[in-house]
CSV table of C-alpha atoms in Angstrom, one decimal:
chain,number,residue,atom,x,y,z
V,1,UNK,CA,206.6,178.7,56.5
V,2,UNK,CA,203.5,177.3,57.9
V,3,UNK,CA,201.1,179.7,59.2
V,4,UNK,CA,199.7,178.9,63.1
V,5,UNK,CA,196.0,178.0,63.4
V,6,UNK,CA,194.4,180.2,66.5
V,7,UNK,CA,193.6,177.8,69.0
V,8,UNK,CA,190.0,177.7,70.0
V,9,UNK,CA,189.7,177.7,73.8
V,10,UNK,CA,186.1,175.9,75.0
V,11,UNK,CA,185.3,179.1,77.4
V,12,UNK,CA,182.6,177.9,79.7
V,13,UNK,CA,180.1,180.4,80.4
V,14,UNK,CA,178.6,180.3,84.0
V,15,UNK,CA,175.5,179.6,84.9
V,16,UNK,CA,173.4,181.8,86.9
V,17,UNK,CA,170.8,180.2,89.1
V,18,UNK,CA,168.2,182.3,90.8
V,19,UNK,CA,167.0,180.6,94.1
V,20,UNK,CA,163.5,181.8,95.0
V,21,UNK,CA,162.4,181.0,98.6
V,22,UNK,CA,158.6,180.0,99.2
V,23,UNK,CA,157.5,183.2,100.5
V,24,UNK,CA,158.1,184.2,96.8
V,25,UNK,CA,156.0,181.6,95.5
V,26,UNK,CA,153.1,182.4,97.4
V,27,UNK,CA,153.5,186.0,96.6
V,28,UNK,CA,152.6,184.7,93.2
V,29,UNK,CA,149.9,182.7,93.9
V,30,UNK,CA,148.2,185.3,96.0
V,31,UNK,CA,148.8,187.8,93.3
V,32,UNK,CA,147.2,185.6,90.9
V,33,UNK,CA,144.3,184.7,92.8
V,34,UNK,CA,143.7,188.4,93.2
V,35,UNK,CA,143.5,189.2,90.0
V,36,UNK,CA,141.1,186.3,89.2
V,37,UNK,CA,138.7,187.3,92.5
V,38,UNK,CA,139.0,190.9,91.1
V,39,UNK,CA,138.1,190.4,87.6
V,40,UNK,CA,134.9,188.6,88.9
V,41,UNK,CA,133.7,191.1,91.3
V,42,UNK,CA,134.1,193.6,88.4
V,43,UNK,CA,132.2,191.6,85.9
V,44,UNK,CA,129.5,190.9,88.6
V,45,UNK,CA,129.2,194.9,89.3
V,46,UNK,CA,129.2,195.4,85.9
V,47,UNK,CA,126.4,192.5,85.3
V,48,UNK,CA,124.5,193.9,88.4
V,49,UNK,CA,124.6,197.4,86.9
V,50,UNK,CA,123.3,196.5,83.4
V,51,UNK,CA,120.6,194.5,85.3
V,52,UNK,CA,119.4,197.2,87.4
V,53,UNK,CA,119.4,199.4,84.1
V,54,UNK,CA,117.3,197.0,82.4
V,55,UNK,CA,114.7,196.4,85.1
V,56,UNK,CA,114.3,200.3,85.3
V,57,UNK,CA,113.9,200.7,81.6
V,58,UNK,CA,111.2,197.9,81.7
V,59,UNK,CA,109.3,199.4,84.6
V,60,UNK,CA,109.4,202.7,83.2
V,61,UNK,CA,108.0,201.3,79.9
V,62,UNK,CA,105.3,198.9,81.9
V,63,UNK,CA,104.3,202.3,83.6
V,64,UNK,CA,103.8,204.1,80.3
V,65,UNK,CA,101.8,200.9,78.8
V,66,UNK,CA,99.5,200.8,82.2
V,67,UNK,CA,99.2,204.9,81.6
V,68,UNK,CA,97.8,204.3,77.8
V,69,UNK,CA,95.7,201.2,78.9
V,70,UNK,CA,93.9,203.5,81.9
V,71,UNK,CA,93.4,205.8,79.3
V,72,UNK,CA,92.0,203.9,76.4
V,73,UNK,CA,89.9,202.2,79.1
V,74,UNK,CA,88.5,205.0,80.1
V,75,UNK,CA,87.3,206.0,76.9
V,76,UNK,CA,86.1,202.5,76.3
V,77,UNK,CA,84.3,202.5,79.5
V,78,UNK,CA,82.2,205.6,78.6
V,79,UNK,CA,81.5,204.0,74.9
V,80,UNK,CA,80.2,200.8,76.4
V,81,UNK,CA,77.5,202.8,78.8
V,82,UNK,CA,76.7,203.9,75.9
V,83,UNK,CA,76.5,200.9,73.6
V,84,UNK,CA,74.1,199.8,76.9
V,85,UNK,CA,71.6,202.8,76.3
V,86,UNK,CA,71.7,201.9,72.6
V,87,UNK,CA,70.6,198.3,73.4
V,88,UNK,CA,68.1,199.5,76.0
V,89,UNK,CA,66.8,202.1,73.1
V,90,UNK,CA,66.3,199.1,71.0
V,91,UNK,CA,64.5,196.4,73.7
V,92,UNK,CA,61.8,199.7,73.9
V,93,UNK,CA,61.8,200.8,70.1
V,94,UNK,CA,61.0,197.9,67.8
V,95,UNK,CA,61.5,200.3,64.2
V,96,UNK,CA,65.1,200.6,65.8
V,97,UNK,CA,65.7,197.1,66.8
V,98,UNK,CA,64.9,196.5,63.4
V,99,UNK,CA,67.6,198.3,61.8
V,100,UNK,CA,70.3,196.0,64.0
V,101,UNK,CA,68.5,192.6,62.6
V,102,UNK,CA,66.4,193.1,59.8
V,103,UNK,CA,64.0,190.6,58.5
V,104,UNK,CA,66.2,188.7,56.6
V,105,UNK,CA,68.6,188.1,59.4
V,106,UNK,CA,71.3,190.5,58.7
V,107,UNK,CA,73.0,192.6,60.8
V,108,UNK,CA,73.8,196.4,61.1
V,109,UNK,CA,76.1,196.7,64.0
V,110,UNK,CA,77.7,199.9,63.4
V,111,UNK,CA,75.0,201.7,62.7
V,112,UNK,CA,72.9,201.2,65.3
V,113,UNK,CA,73.9,199.8,68.8
V,114,UNK,CA,77.5,199.9,68.4
V,115,UNK,CA,79.0,202.6,65.9
V,116,UNK,CA,82.6,201.9,66.8
V,117,UNK,CA,82.3,198.3,66.8
V,118,UNK,CA,82.3,195.8,69.6
V,119,UNK,CA,85.6,197.1,71.2
V,120,UNK,CA,86.8,200.9,70.7
V,121,UNK,CA,90.4,200.4,72.0
V,122,UNK,CA,92.7,197.3,72.1
V,123,UNK,CA,94.6,197.2,75.1
V,124,UNK,CA,98.1,196.8,75.0
V,125,UNK,CA,100.4,194.2,77.3
V,126,UNK,CA,103.6,193.9,75.2
V,127,UNK,CA,105.5,195.2,77.9
V,128,UNK,CA,103.8,192.8,80.5
V,129,UNK,CA,105.0,190.0,78.5
V,130,UNK,CA,108.8,191.3,78.3
V,131,UNK,CA,109.0,192.0,82.1
V,132,UNK,CA,107.6,188.0,82.6
V,133,UNK,CA,110.5,187.1,79.9
V,134,UNK,CA,113.2,189.1,81.9
V,135,UNK,CA,112.2,187.6,85.5
V,136,UNK,CA,111.6,191.5,86.5
V,137,UNK,CA,108.8,190.3,89.0
V,138,UNK,CA,111.5,189.0,91.2
V,139,UNK,CA,113.0,192.7,91.7
V,140,UNK,CA,109.4,193.6,93.2
V,141,UNK,CA,107.2,192.7,96.0
V,142,UNK,CA,104.7,190.3,96.1
V,143,UNK,CA,101.9,193.1,96.5
V,144,UNK,CA,103.2,194.8,93.3
V,145,UNK,CA,103.3,192.1,91.5
V,146,UNK,CA,99.9,190.7,92.7
V,147,UNK,CA,98.4,193.8,92.0
V,148,UNK,CA,99.8,194.1,88.2
V,149,UNK,CA,98.8,190.4,87.6
V,150,UNK,CA,95.3,191.3,88.4
V,151,UNK,CA,95.1,194.2,86.3
V,152,UNK,CA,96.3,192.4,83.4
V,153,UNK,CA,94.1,189.4,83.8
V,154,UNK,CA,90.8,191.6,83.8
V,155,UNK,CA,92.2,193.4,81.0
V,156,UNK,CA,92.6,189.8,79.4
V,157,UNK,CA,88.8,189.2,80.2
V,158,UNK,CA,88.0,192.7,78.8
V,159,UNK,CA,89.4,192.2,75.4
V,160,UNK,CA,88.4,188.3,75.5
V,161,UNK,CA,84.4,190.0,75.2
V,162,UNK,CA,85.1,190.8,71.5
V,163,UNK,CA,84.9,187.0,71.2
V,164,UNK,CA,82.4,186.3,73.7
V,165,UNK,CA,80.1,189.2,71.6
V,166,UNK,CA,81.0,187.9,68.3
V,167,UNK,CA,79.7,184.5,69.3
V,168,UNK,CA,76.4,186.1,69.8
V,169,UNK,CA,76.0,187.7,67.1
V,170,UNK,CA,77.3,185.1,64.3
V,171,UNK,CA,75.3,182.7,66.0
V,172,UNK,CA,72.5,181.4,63.7
V,173,UNK,CA,70.0,181.5,66.2
V,174,UNK,CA,70.4,185.1,67.2
V,175,UNK,CA,70.3,186.0,63.6
V,176,UNK,CA,66.5,185.1,63.3
V,177,UNK,CA,63.8,187.7,63.6
V,178,UNK,CA,61.9,185.9,66.1
V,179,UNK,CA,64.8,186.0,68.8
V,180,UNK,CA,65.8,189.6,68.2
V,181,UNK,CA,64.7,190.4,71.6
V,182,UNK,CA,66.5,187.5,73.2
V,183,UNK,CA,69.8,188.3,71.1
V,184,UNK,CA,69.5,191.8,72.0
V,185,UNK,CA,69.2,191.2,75.7
V,186,UNK,CA,72.0,188.5,75.7
V,187,UNK,CA,74.1,191.2,74.5
V,188,UNK,CA,73.3,193.5,76.8
V,189,UNK,CA,74.1,191.0,79.6
V,190,UNK,CA,77.5,190.3,77.5
V,191,UNK,CA,78.7,193.8,78.0
V,192,UNK,CA,77.9,194.3,81.7
V,193,UNK,CA,79.7,191.0,82.7
V,194,UNK,CA,82.6,190.9,80.4
V,195,UNK,CA,83.0,195.0,80.3
V,196,UNK,CA,81.2,197.5,81.9
V,197,UNK,CA,80.7,195.9,85.4
V,198,UNK,CA,84.7,195.3,85.3
V,199,UNK,CA,86.4,198.2,84.1
V,200,UNK,CA,85.3,200.5,87.2
V,201,UNK,CA,87.4,198.3,89.4
V,202,UNK,CA,90.2,198.0,86.5
V,203,UNK,CA,90.7,201.5,86.3
V,204,UNK,CA,91.1,202.0,89.8
V,205,UNK,CA,93.8,199.4,90.0
V,206,UNK,CA,95.7,200.7,86.9
V,207,UNK,CA,95.9,203.8,89.0
V,208,UNK,CA,97.0,202.1,92.2
V,209,UNK,CA,99.8,199.9,89.7
V,210,UNK,CA,100.8,203.3,88.5
V,211,UNK,CA,101.7,205.0,91.6
V,212,UNK,CA,103.5,201.8,92.9
V,213,UNK,CA,105.2,201.5,89.5
V,214,UNK,CA,106.7,205.4,90.7
V,215,UNK,CA,109.0,203.9,93.2
V,216,UNK,CA,111.0,201.9,90.9
């Protein structure tokens, strides 16, 4: 007797279809748009905080640089006044002048008119350059920017005086013993024009800039 094979019935499972109206689609779209906007707002907020923090740090460092430069320029101003006195002494004392440039045309600067060299300090502008690269000046008022620009321009002129004075000292004509007096006068005029006459205004503007940066 043969066993009967079970008959497989084709059972169809019901298909459930979820119908959604336009309001649900609109709600999902609005949710996506809101999420994107929120992400953009949060990102912008964080970027603004980072930007303000960076600006504050640079302003603080710039103020410290100005304070350091002011202190150094005050010392250097006193030093250059002494250099001018030494030059005047050389102009009135031939024996002292010959120690500066001897009959062989050899110059002895440090043992005569400028014992610490042409410049006694190097004035810094590292933070100033960083500030310009970071476009910090778009975040400060025009008067503060103008003052800072004036300070660093005059500071650079004083720094450049080393090259100007070196040109006189290293000149072949300046080393001739018969031109000794002329050389001393040129040095005196260069120190006045590039350093001594400019220093008091620069020192005053250093302090103004330091006071303004204290507000940032």
